[in-house]
Amino acid sequence: MHFVKTIQEVREIHKHPGGGWGLVPTMGALHKGHLALVERARAENKHTAVSIFVNPTQFAAGGDLEKYPRPLEKDLGLLAPLGVDLVFAPSAEEIYPPGFQTYVTVEDVAAPLEGALRPGHFRGVATVVTKLFNIFQPDRAYFGQKDAQQVAVISRMVRDLNLPVEIVVGKTVREADGLAMSSRNAYLSPEERQAAVVLFQALSAAQRVYEQGVREAERLREVMRDVLAQEPRAQVEYVSAADPLTLQELDRVRDKALLSMAVRFGTTRLIDNLMLE
Ligand code: PAF
């Protein structure tokens, strides 16, 4: 497993013939969700690369950039046995050298939900992901369904800019009680950790109602809000039942719907989602 910190070194490794790269972009603090993406990338590509970069441009000023976990040695230890060919962990200056001023902006699909509450977040994501695609030129890139709007934004960007990469989406990996794996779960106190299962309970309650035949999107949102309201530690930021491609709120579920939510527990913000099909 090569471990490199510069774009030049990535390019050198790419010069070797053979092609066929799968890229798993991450911000590190790897959990089973990331590792499942890596295993899939390994199975589907000749070579696998993982990037580990806590991308400053997708964090709000005063957000959790400074305290975001960076357990690099532990991450490398998790990746080594998986047969990853290349790990790229650049500095912020390597990705954003002095004078940097070019950004990628995806419009409508990046505007609601996470985009509305975290202004500039998806501009940072789209910019760094474009740079990673240019640096690695992968055939496939792997993202988790847990960040459903991120998947929608990146997929739109890839189509709009004709980027020659296939976006592969891995299922959300959950703890035994249903909590979606996330690097931010580490911030939760034991009490908040217990309370956080309410996200999956709310999504599951809406799914049950849907399976019983309810198609009014507002009723689905109401079911999720009711379940979340039963947990006093949960401060709800949004609850959504939207079109999975455009992220526009639905009146009625006709085909697919993406149920999603953002909920704060103390200072920790969690998101989760579930697709109705
Ligand atoms: O999902 C993430 O970890 C990040 O948003 C990504 C895609 C690595 C871009 O920084």
Short mmCIF file of N, CA, C and O in Angstrom, two decimals, residues 21-149:
data_model
loop_
_atom_site.label_atom_id
_atom_site.label_comp_id
_atom_site.label_asym_id
_atom_site.label_seq_id
_atom_site.Cartn_x
_atom_site.Cartn_y
_atom_site.Cartn_z
N TRP A 21 -8.80 2.29 -12.08
CA TRP A 21 -8.80 2.74 -10.68
C TRP A 21 -10.21 2.96 -10.14
O TRP A 21 -11.05 3.56 -10.81
N GLY A 22 -10.43 2.51 -8.90
CA GLY A 22 -11.62 2.87 -8.14
C GLY A 22 -11.16 3.78 -7.02
O GLY A 22 -10.15 3.51 -6.37
N LEU A 23 -11.88 4.88 -6.81
CA LEU A 23 -11.50 5.85 -5.77
C LEU A 23 -12.57 5.93 -4.70
O LEU A 23 -13.76 6.06 -5.01
N VAL A 24 -12.14 5.87 -3.45
CA VAL A 24 -13.07 6.09 -2.33
C VAL A 24 -12.62 7.38 -1.63
O VAL A 24 -11.65 7.38 -0.87
N PRO A 25 -13.32 8.50 -1.90
CA PRO A 25 -12.95 9.75 -1.23
C PRO A 25 -13.50 9.74 0.21
O PRO A 25 -14.67 9.43 0.41
N THR A 26 -12.66 10.07 1.18
CA THR A 26 -13.13 10.12 2.57
C THR A 26 -12.50 11.31 3.28
O THR A 26 -11.56 11.92 2.78
N MET A 27 -13.04 11.58 4.47
CA MET A 27 -12.40 12.56 5.35
C MET A 27 -11.74 11.84 6.52
O MET A 27 -11.47 12.43 7.56
N GLY A 28 -11.50 10.54 6.36
CA GLY A 28 -10.84 9.77 7.42
C GLY A 28 -11.81 9.45 8.55
O GLY A 28 -13.03 9.49 8.37
N ALA A 29 -11.24 9.13 9.74
CA ALA A 29 -12.03 8.62 10.88
C ALA A 29 -12.91 7.48 10.35
O ALA A 29 -14.14 7.49 10.51
N LEU A 30 -12.26 6.53 9.73
CA LEU A 30 -12.97 5.51 8.95
C LEU A 30 -13.79 4.58 9.85
O LEU A 30 -13.36 4.21 10.94
N HIS A 31 -14.98 4.23 9.37
CA HIS A 31 -15.83 3.27 10.08
C HIS A 31 -16.26 2.20 9.08
O HIS A 31 -15.84 2.21 7.91
N LYS A 32 -17.13 1.30 9.55
CA LYS A 32 -17.50 0.14 8.71
C LYS A 32 -18.15 0.57 7.39
O LYS A 32 -18.07 -0.15 6.40
N GLY A 33 -18.82 1.71 7.40
CA GLY A 33 -19.43 2.20 6.16
C GLY A 33 -18.36 2.48 5.10
O GLY A 33 -18.49 2.06 3.94
N HIS A 34 -17.28 3.17 5.53
CA HIS A 34 -16.18 3.43 4.59
C HIS A 34 -15.55 2.12 4.11
O HIS A 34 -15.24 1.95 2.93
N LEU A 35 -15.34 1.22 5.10
CA LEU A 35 -14.62 -0.01 4.76
C LEU A 35 -15.43 -0.86 3.77
O LEU A 35 -14.86 -1.51 2.89
N ALA A 36 -16.76 -0.81 3.89
CA ALA A 36 -17.61 -1.54 2.93
C ALA A 36 -17.43 -0.95 1.53
O ALA A 36 -17.39 -1.68 0.53
N LEU A 37 -17.31 0.38 1.45
CA LEU A 37 -17.08 1.02 0.13
C LEU A 37 -15.73 0.59 -0.43
O LEU A 37 -15.59 0.32 -1.63
N VAL A 38 -14.72 0.53 0.45
CA VAL A 38 -13.38 0.15 0.00
C VAL A 38 -13.41 -1.29 -0.51
O VAL A 38 -12.84 -1.59 -1.58
N GLU A 39 -14.09 -2.16 0.23
CA GLU A 39 -14.14 -3.58 -0.20
C GLU A 39 -14.83 -3.69 -1.57
O GLU A 39 -14.40 -4.46 -2.43
N ARG A 40 -15.88 -2.90 -1.73
CA ARG A 40 -16.59 -2.94 -3.02
C ARG A 40 -15.69 -2.41 -4.15
O ARG A 40 -15.63 -2.99 -5.24
N ALA A 41 -14.98 -1.33 -3.85
CA ALA A 41 -14.07 -0.77 -4.85
C ALA A 41 -13.00 -1.79 -5.22
O ALA A 41 -12.64 -1.94 -6.40
N ARG A 42 -12.52 -2.50 -4.22
CA ARG A 42 -11.50 -3.54 -4.46
C ARG A 42 -12.05 -4.62 -5.40
O ARG A 42 -11.37 -5.10 -6.29
N ALA A 43 -13.30 -5.00 -5.15
CA ALA A 43 -13.90 -6.09 -5.93
C ALA A 43 -14.18 -5.66 -7.38
O ALA A 43 -14.18 -6.49 -8.29
N GLU A 44 -14.40 -4.37 -7.60
CA GLU A 44 -14.88 -3.92 -8.91
C GLU A 44 -13.81 -3.25 -9.78
O GLU A 44 -14.11 -2.83 -10.89
N ASN A 45 -12.60 -3.08 -9.23
CA ASN A 45 -11.56 -2.36 -9.98
C ASN A 45 -10.22 -3.08 -9.87
O ASN A 45 -9.98 -3.80 -8.90
N LYS A 46 -9.37 -2.79 -10.82
CA LYS A 46 -8.04 -3.39 -10.77
C LYS A 46 -7.23 -2.78 -9.62
O LYS A 46 -6.53 -3.47 -8.90
N HIS A 47 -7.33 -1.47 -9.47
CA HIS A 47 -6.60 -0.77 -8.41
C HIS A 47 -7.57 0.05 -7.57
O HIS A 47 -8.55 0.58 -8.09
N THR A 48 -7.24 0.18 -6.29
CA THR A 48 -8.11 0.96 -5.40
C THR A 48 -7.31 2.05 -4.71
O THR A 48 -6.23 1.79 -4.18
N ALA A 49 -7.87 3.24 -4.73
CA ALA A 49 -7.26 4.37 -4.02
C ALA A 49 -8.25 4.91 -3.00
O ALA A 49 -9.46 4.91 -3.24
N VAL A 50 -7.74 5.36 -1.87
CA VAL A 50 -8.56 6.01 -0.84
C VAL A 50 -7.94 7.37 -0.56
O VAL A 50 -6.72 7.46 -0.37
N SER A 51 -8.75 8.42 -0.59
CA SER A 51 -8.22 9.72 -0.18
C SER A 51 -8.74 10.02 1.21
O SER A 51 -9.90 9.70 1.54
N ILE A 52 -7.87 10.61 2.01
CA ILE A 52 -8.22 11.00 3.38
C ILE A 52 -7.90 12.48 3.48
O ILE A 52 -6.72 12.87 3.50
N PHE A 53 -8.95 13.31 3.49
CA PHE A 53 -8.71 14.76 3.50
C PHE A 53 -9.90 15.44 4.15
O PHE A 53 -11.02 15.37 3.64
N VAL A 54 -9.65 16.07 5.27
CA VAL A 54 -10.70 16.84 5.95
C VAL A 54 -10.76 18.18 5.24
O VAL A 54 -9.91 19.05 5.44
N ASN A 55 -11.75 18.29 4.37
CA ASN A 55 -11.80 19.37 3.39
C ASN A 55 -12.30 20.68 4.01
O ASN A 55 -13.51 20.81 4.26
N PRO A 56 -11.43 21.66 4.22
CA PRO A 56 -11.87 22.87 4.94
C PRO A 56 -12.99 23.63 4.26
O PRO A 56 -13.81 24.26 4.93
N THR A 57 -13.07 23.57 2.91
CA THR A 57 -14.06 24.42 2.23
C THR A 57 -15.49 23.92 2.39
O THR A 57 -16.42 24.62 2.01
N GLN A 58 -15.68 22.72 2.93
CA GLN A 58 -17.06 22.26 3.12
C GLN A 58 -17.54 22.43 4.56
O GLN A 58 -18.63 22.01 4.91
N PHE A 59 -16.69 23.06 5.39
CA PHE A 59 -17.07 23.36 6.77
C PHE A 59 -17.41 24.85 6.88
O PHE A 59 -16.72 25.69 6.27
N ALA A 60 -18.43 25.14 7.69
CA ALA A 60 -18.77 26.55 7.93
C ALA A 60 -17.74 27.13 8.89
O ALA A 60 -17.16 26.41 9.70
N ALA A 61 -17.54 28.46 8.79
CA ALA A 61 -16.70 29.14 9.79
C ALA A 61 -17.34 28.88 11.15
O ALA A 61 -18.57 28.97 11.29
N GLY A 62 -16.51 28.51 12.11
CA GLY A 62 -17.06 28.22 13.45
C GLY A 62 -17.70 26.84 13.53
O GLY A 62 -18.31 26.50 14.54
N GLY A 63 -17.57 26.03 12.46
CA GLY A 63 -18.11 24.66 12.48
C GLY A 63 -17.13 23.72 13.18
O GLY A 63 -16.25 24.17 13.92
N ASP A 64 -17.26 22.41 12.88
CA ASP A 64 -16.42 21.46 13.63
C ASP A 64 -15.14 21.06 12.88
O ASP A 64 -14.57 20.01 13.15
N LEU A 65 -14.64 21.95 11.98
CA LEU A 65 -13.40 21.63 11.24
C LEU A 65 -12.24 21.30 12.18
O LEU A 65 -11.56 20.29 12.01
N GLU A 66 -12.03 22.15 13.18
CA GLU A 66 -10.87 21.97 14.07
C GLU A 66 -10.98 20.67 14.86
O GLU A 66 -10.01 19.96 15.04
N LYS A 67 -12.22 20.39 15.34
CA LYS A 67 -12.34 19.22 16.22
C LYS A 67 -12.67 17.93 15.43
O LYS A 67 -12.79 16.86 16.04
N TYR A 68 -12.77 18.03 14.10
CA TYR A 68 -13.09 16.82 13.32
C TYR A 68 -11.99 15.78 13.57
O TYR A 68 -10.81 16.09 13.49
N PRO A 69 -12.36 14.51 13.88
CA PRO A 69 -11.34 13.53 14.24
C PRO A 69 -10.38 13.23 13.08
O PRO A 69 -10.80 13.15 11.93
N ARG A 70 -9.08 13.07 13.42
CA ARG A 70 -8.07 12.79 12.38
C ARG A 70 -7.14 11.65 12.82
O ARG A 70 -5.94 11.84 12.96
N PRO A 71 -7.69 10.45 13.02
CA PRO A 71 -6.87 9.33 13.52
C PRO A 71 -6.14 8.62 12.37
O PRO A 71 -6.42 7.46 12.06
N LEU A 72 -5.17 9.33 11.74
CA LEU A 72 -4.56 8.84 10.50
C LEU A 72 -3.91 7.46 10.66
O LEU A 72 -4.13 6.58 9.81
N GLU A 73 -3.15 7.27 11.76
CA GLU A 73 -2.46 5.97 11.92
C GLU A 73 -3.47 4.83 11.99
O GLU A 73 -3.29 3.77 11.39
N LYS A 74 -4.55 5.08 12.75
CA LYS A 74 -5.59 4.06 12.91
C LYS A 74 -6.24 3.77 11.54
O LYS A 74 -6.45 2.61 11.17
N ASP A 75 -6.51 4.83 10.77
CA ASP A 75 -7.13 4.66 9.45
C ASP A 75 -6.23 3.82 8.53
O ASP A 75 -6.70 2.91 7.84
N LEU A 76 -4.92 4.12 8.58
CA LEU A 76 -3.99 3.36 7.71
C LEU A 76 -3.98 1.89 8.13
O LEU A 76 -3.92 1.00 7.29
N GLY A 77 -4.06 1.66 9.44
CA GLY A 77 -4.10 0.28 9.95
C GLY A 77 -5.35 -0.45 9.48
O GLY A 77 -5.30 -1.66 9.22
N LEU A 78 -6.46 0.26 9.36
CA LEU A 78 -7.70 -0.38 8.89
C LEU A 78 -7.63 -0.68 7.39
O LEU A 78 -8.19 -1.68 6.91
N LEU A 79 -6.95 0.21 6.65
CA LEU A 79 -6.91 0.04 5.19
C LEU A 79 -5.89 -1.01 4.74
O LEU A 79 -6.12 -1.70 3.75
N ALA A 80 -4.79 -1.13 5.49
CA ALA A 80 -3.69 -2.00 5.06
C ALA A 80 -4.15 -3.42 4.73
O ALA A 80 -3.82 -3.95 3.66
N PRO A 81 -4.96 -4.08 5.61
CA PRO A 81 -5.33 -5.47 5.29
C PRO A 81 -6.34 -5.60 4.15
O PRO A 81 -6.61 -6.71 3.70
N LEU A 82 -6.90 -4.48 3.68
CA LEU A 82 -7.95 -4.57 2.65
C LEU A 82 -7.39 -4.59 1.23
O LEU A 82 -8.15 -4.63 0.27
N GLY A 83 -6.09 -4.50 1.09
CA GLY A 83 -5.50 -4.58 -0.25
C GLY A 83 -5.65 -3.29 -1.04
O GLY A 83 -5.69 -3.31 -2.27
N VAL A 84 -5.69 -2.15 -0.33
CA VAL A 84 -5.75 -0.85 -1.01
C VAL A 84 -4.38 -0.57 -1.63
O VAL A 84 -3.35 -0.83 -1.02
N ASP A 85 -4.37 -0.04 -2.86
CA ASP A 85 -3.09 0.22 -3.52
C ASP A 85 -2.49 1.55 -3.12
O ASP A 85 -1.28 1.68 -3.02
N LEU A 86 -3.36 2.54 -2.93
CA LEU A 86 -2.85 3.90 -2.75
C LEU A 86 -3.72 4.67 -1.76
O LEU A 86 -4.94 4.71 -1.89
N VAL A 87 -3.07 5.28 -0.77
CA VAL A 87 -3.77 6.19 0.15
C VAL A 87 -3.15 7.57 -0.02
O VAL A 87 -1.92 7.72 0.04
N PHE A 88 -4.02 8.54 -0.25
CA PHE A 88 -3.57 9.92 -0.48
C PHE A 88 -4.11 10.78 0.66
O PHE A 88 -5.33 10.89 0.84
N ALA A 89 -3.21 11.34 1.45
CA ALA A 89 -3.64 12.18 2.58
C ALA A 89 -2.90 13.51 2.49
O ALA A 89 -1.86 13.72 3.13
N PRO A 90 -3.42 14.41 1.65
CA PRO A 90 -2.72 15.68 1.41
C PRO A 90 -2.94 16.68 2.56
O PRO A 90 -3.88 16.54 3.33
N SER A 91 -2.09 17.69 2.58
CA SER A 91 -2.32 18.82 3.49
C SER A 91 -3.35 19.75 2.84
O SER A 91 -3.61 19.66 1.63
N ALA A 92 -3.88 20.68 3.62
CA ALA A 92 -4.83 21.66 3.06
C ALA A 92 -4.14 22.51 2.00
O ALA A 92 -4.74 22.86 0.97
N GLU A 93 -2.84 22.82 2.20
CA GLU A 93 -2.11 23.66 1.24
C GLU A 93 -1.88 22.92 -0.08
O GLU A 93 -1.78 23.55 -1.14
N GLU A 94 -1.77 21.59 -0.03
CA GLU A 94 -1.56 20.82 -1.26
C GLU A 94 -2.81 20.94 -2.15
O GLU A 94 -2.71 21.04 -3.37
N ILE A 95 -3.98 20.92 -1.52
CA ILE A 95 -5.23 20.97 -2.29
C ILE A 95 -5.62 22.43 -2.60
O ILE A 95 -6.14 22.73 -3.68
N TYR A 96 -5.38 23.31 -1.64
CA TYR A 96 -5.74 24.73 -1.83
C TYR A 96 -4.50 25.59 -1.65
O TYR A 96 -4.30 26.20 -0.60
N PRO A 97 -3.62 25.62 -2.67
CA PRO A 97 -2.40 26.43 -2.53
C PRO A 97 -2.75 27.93 -2.48
O PRO A 97 -3.86 28.32 -2.87
N PRO A 98 -1.83 28.74 -2.02
CA PRO A 98 -2.10 30.18 -1.96
C PRO A 98 -2.58 30.69 -3.32
O PRO A 98 -2.06 30.28 -4.36
N GLY A 99 -3.59 31.54 -3.31
CA GLY A 99 -4.11 32.09 -4.56
C GLY A 99 -5.26 31.29 -5.13
O GLY A 99 -5.89 31.70 -6.12
N PHE A 100 -5.59 30.16 -4.51
CA PHE A 100 -6.69 29.32 -5.02
C PHE A 100 -7.99 30.13 -5.09
O PHE A 100 -8.35 30.79 -4.12
N GLN A 101 -8.71 30.06 -6.21
CA GLN A 101 -9.93 30.86 -6.32
C GLN A 101 -10.95 30.28 -7.30
O GLN A 101 -11.80 31.01 -7.81
N THR A 102 -10.85 28.97 -7.57
CA THR A 102 -11.77 28.37 -8.54
C THR A 102 -12.63 27.33 -7.84
O THR A 102 -12.11 26.42 -7.20
N TYR A 103 -13.95 27.48 -7.97
CA TYR A 103 -14.88 26.59 -7.26
C TYR A 103 -15.91 26.02 -8.22
O TYR A 103 -16.20 26.61 -9.25
N VAL A 104 -16.48 24.89 -7.83
CA VAL A 104 -17.55 24.26 -8.62
C VAL A 104 -18.84 24.43 -7.84
O VAL A 104 -18.92 24.06 -6.67
N THR A 105 -19.84 25.00 -8.50
CA THR A 105 -21.13 25.22 -7.84
C THR A 105 -22.22 24.46 -8.56
O THR A 105 -22.42 24.65 -9.76
N VAL A 106 -22.90 23.59 -7.84
CA VAL A 106 -24.08 22.90 -8.36
C VAL A 106 -25.27 23.67 -7.82
O VAL A 106 -25.28 24.03 -6.64
N GLU A 107 -26.28 23.91 -8.65
CA GLU A 107 -27.30 24.86 -8.23
C GLU A 107 -28.47 24.21 -7.50
O GLU A 107 -28.38 23.89 -6.32
N ASP A 108 -29.60 23.96 -8.19
CA ASP A 108 -30.86 23.67 -7.50
C ASP A 108 -30.80 22.50 -6.51
O ASP A 108 -31.33 22.57 -5.42
N VAL A 109 -30.14 21.40 -6.94
CA VAL A 109 -30.17 20.20 -6.09
C VAL A 109 -29.34 20.41 -4.81
O VAL A 109 -29.55 19.72 -3.81
N ALA A 110 -28.45 21.39 -4.85
CA ALA A 110 -27.63 21.68 -3.67
C ALA A 110 -28.26 22.74 -2.77
O ALA A 110 -27.72 23.05 -1.72
N ALA A 111 -29.43 23.26 -3.19
CA ALA A 111 -29.99 24.41 -2.45
C ALA A 111 -30.79 24.04 -1.19
O ALA A 111 -30.61 24.68 -0.16
N PRO A 112 -31.67 23.02 -1.25
CA PRO A 112 -32.51 22.79 -0.05
C PRO A 112 -31.77 21.98 1.03
O PRO A 112 -30.58 21.66 0.88
N LEU A 113 -32.46 21.64 2.08
CA LEU A 113 -32.02 20.70 3.13
C LEU A 113 -30.62 21.05 3.65
O LEU A 113 -30.42 22.10 4.22
N GLU A 114 -29.63 20.17 3.42
CA GLU A 114 -28.28 20.44 3.92
C GLU A 114 -27.74 21.75 3.34
O GLU A 114 -27.04 22.51 4.02
N GLY A 115 -28.06 21.99 2.08
CA GLY A 115 -27.56 23.19 1.40
C GLY A 115 -28.11 24.46 2.05
O GLY A 115 -27.41 25.47 2.16
N ALA A 116 -29.37 24.40 2.50
CA ALA A 116 -29.98 25.58 3.11
C ALA A 116 -29.40 25.83 4.50
O ALA A 116 -29.23 26.98 4.91
N LEU A 117 -29.11 24.75 5.22
CA LEU A 117 -28.62 24.91 6.60
C LEU A 117 -27.11 25.06 6.68
O LEU A 117 -26.58 25.51 7.69
N ARG A 118 -26.42 24.62 5.63
CA ARG A 118 -24.95 24.70 5.64
C ARG A 118 -24.50 25.41 4.37
O ARG A 118 -23.96 24.79 3.44
N PRO A 119 -24.70 26.75 4.32
CA PRO A 119 -24.38 27.48 3.09
C PRO A 119 -22.91 27.26 2.70
O PRO A 119 -22.03 27.29 3.56
N GLY A 120 -22.69 26.99 1.42
CA GLY A 120 -21.32 26.80 0.94
C GLY A 120 -20.82 25.37 1.07
O GLY A 120 -19.81 25.00 0.48
N HIS A 121 -21.55 24.55 1.83
CA HIS A 121 -21.08 23.18 2.07
C HIS A 121 -20.89 22.41 0.76
O HIS A 121 -19.83 21.83 0.50
N PHE A 122 -21.92 22.43 -0.11
CA PHE A 122 -21.83 21.63 -1.32
C PHE A 122 -20.88 22.24 -2.35
O PHE A 122 -20.36 21.53 -3.20
N ARG A 123 -20.67 23.54 -2.27
CA ARG A 123 -19.64 24.14 -3.14
C ARG A 123 -18.27 23.55 -2.76
O ARG A 123 -17.46 23.20 -3.63
N GLY A 124 -18.04 23.41 -1.46
CA GLY A 124 -16.78 22.81 -0.99
C GLY A 124 -16.67 21.36 -1.40
O GLY A 124 -15.62 20.90 -1.86
N VAL A 125 -17.79 20.61 -1.26
CA VAL A 125 -17.78 19.19 -1.63
C VAL A 125 -17.54 19.05 -3.14
O VAL A 125 -16.67 18.27 -3.58
N ALA A 126 -18.31 19.79 -3.94
CA ALA A 126 -18.21 19.66 -5.41
C ALA A 126 -16.81 20.04 -5.88
O ALA A 126 -16.24 19.41 -6.78
N THR A 127 -16.22 21.05 -5.25
CA THR A 127 -14.89 21.50 -5.66
C THR A 127 -13.84 20.44 -5.35
O THR A 127 -13.04 20.06 -6.20
N VAL A 128 -13.87 19.93 -4.11
CA VAL A 128 -12.81 18.97 -3.75
C VAL A 128 -13.00 17.65 -4.51
O VAL A 128 -12.02 17.02 -4.93
N VAL A 129 -14.26 17.25 -4.73
CA VAL A 129 -14.49 15.98 -5.44
C VAL A 129 -14.03 16.13 -6.90
O VAL A 129 -13.41 15.23 -7.46
N THR A 130 -14.29 17.28 -7.50
CA THR A 130 -13.80 17.51 -8.87
C THR A 130 -12.28 17.44 -8.91
O THR A 130 -11.68 16.83 -9.81
N LYS A 131 -11.65 18.07 -7.93
CA LYS A 131 -10.18 18.03 -7.88
C LYS A 131 -9.68 16.58 -7.72
O LYS A 131 -8.75 16.16 -8.40
N LEU A 132 -10.34 15.82 -6.84
CA LEU A 132 -9.91 14.43 -6.63
C LEU A 132 -10.11 13.61 -7.91
O LEU A 132 -9.27 12.78 -8.26
N PHE A 133 -11.21 13.87 -8.63
CA PHE A 133 -11.43 13.16 -9.89
C PHE A 133 -10.32 13.52 -10.89
O PHE A 133 -9.84 12.67 -11.64
N ASN A 134 -9.93 14.79 -10.91
CA ASN A 134 -8.87 15.19 -11.84
C ASN A 134 -7.52 14.61 -11.44
O ASN A 134 -6.71 14.23 -12.29
N ILE A 135 -7.28 14.53 -10.15
CA ILE A 135 -5.99 14.01 -9.66
C ILE A 135 -5.89 12.50 -9.93
O ILE A 135 -4.87 12.01 -10.40
N PHE A 136 -7.00 11.76 -9.65
CA PHE A 136 -6.95 10.30 -9.75
C PHE A 136 -7.44 9.75 -11.09
O PHE A 136 -7.14 8.62 -11.44
N GLN A 137 -8.29 10.51 -11.78
CA GLN A 137 -8.92 10.03 -13.01
C GLN A 137 -9.44 8.60 -12.83
O GLN A 137 -9.09 7.69 -13.60
N PRO A 138 -10.29 8.38 -11.83
CA PRO A 138 -10.77 7.01 -11.57
C PRO A 138 -11.85 6.62 -12.58
O PRO A 138 -12.54 7.48 -13.13
N ASP A 139 -12.01 5.31 -12.78
CA ASP A 139 -13.13 4.83 -13.59
C ASP A 139 -14.42 4.88 -12.78
O ASP A 139 -15.49 5.12 -13.30
N ARG A 140 -14.26 4.58 -11.46
CA ARG A 140 -15.43 4.59 -10.57
C ARG A 140 -15.07 5.31 -9.29
O ARG A 140 -13.92 5.21 -8.83
N ALA A 141 -16.07 5.98 -8.70
CA ALA A 141 -15.86 6.61 -7.39
C ALA A 141 -17.01 6.20 -6.49
O ALA A 141 -18.16 6.08 -6.95
N TYR A 142 -16.70 5.97 -5.22
CA TYR A 142 -17.63 5.33 -4.29
C TYR A 142 -18.03 6.29 -3.18
O TYR A 142 -17.17 6.87 -2.52
N PHE A 143 -19.36 6.42 -2.99
CA PHE A 143 -19.90 7.30 -1.95
C PHE A 143 -21.00 6.56 -1.20
O PHE A 143 -21.65 5.67 -1.77
N GLY A 144 -21.22 6.96 0.05
CA GLY A 144 -22.23 6.29 0.87
C GLY A 144 -23.61 6.94 0.72
O GLY A 144 -23.72 8.17 0.63
N GLN A 145 -24.64 6.11 0.72
CA GLN A 145 -26.02 6.59 0.61
C GLN A 145 -26.41 7.43 1.84
O GLN A 145 -27.34 8.21 1.80
N LYS A 146 -25.66 7.29 2.92
CA LYS A 146 -25.99 8.07 4.13
C LYS A 146 -26.00 9.56 3.82
O LYS A 146 -26.80 10.31 4.35
N ASP A 147 -25.08 10.00 2.94
CA ASP A 147 -25.07 11.41 2.53
C ASP A 147 -25.82 11.51 1.21
O ASP A 147 -25.23 11.72 0.14
N ALA A 148 -27.13 11.33 1.29
CA ALA A 148 -27.95 11.18 0.07
C ALA A 148 -27.91 12.44 -0.80
O ALA A 148 -27.86 12.36 -2.03
N GLN A 149 -27.95 13.61 -0.16
CA GLN A 149 -27.94 14.83 -0.98
C GLN A 149 -26.57 15.01 -1.63
O GLN A 149 -26.48 15.46 -2.78
#
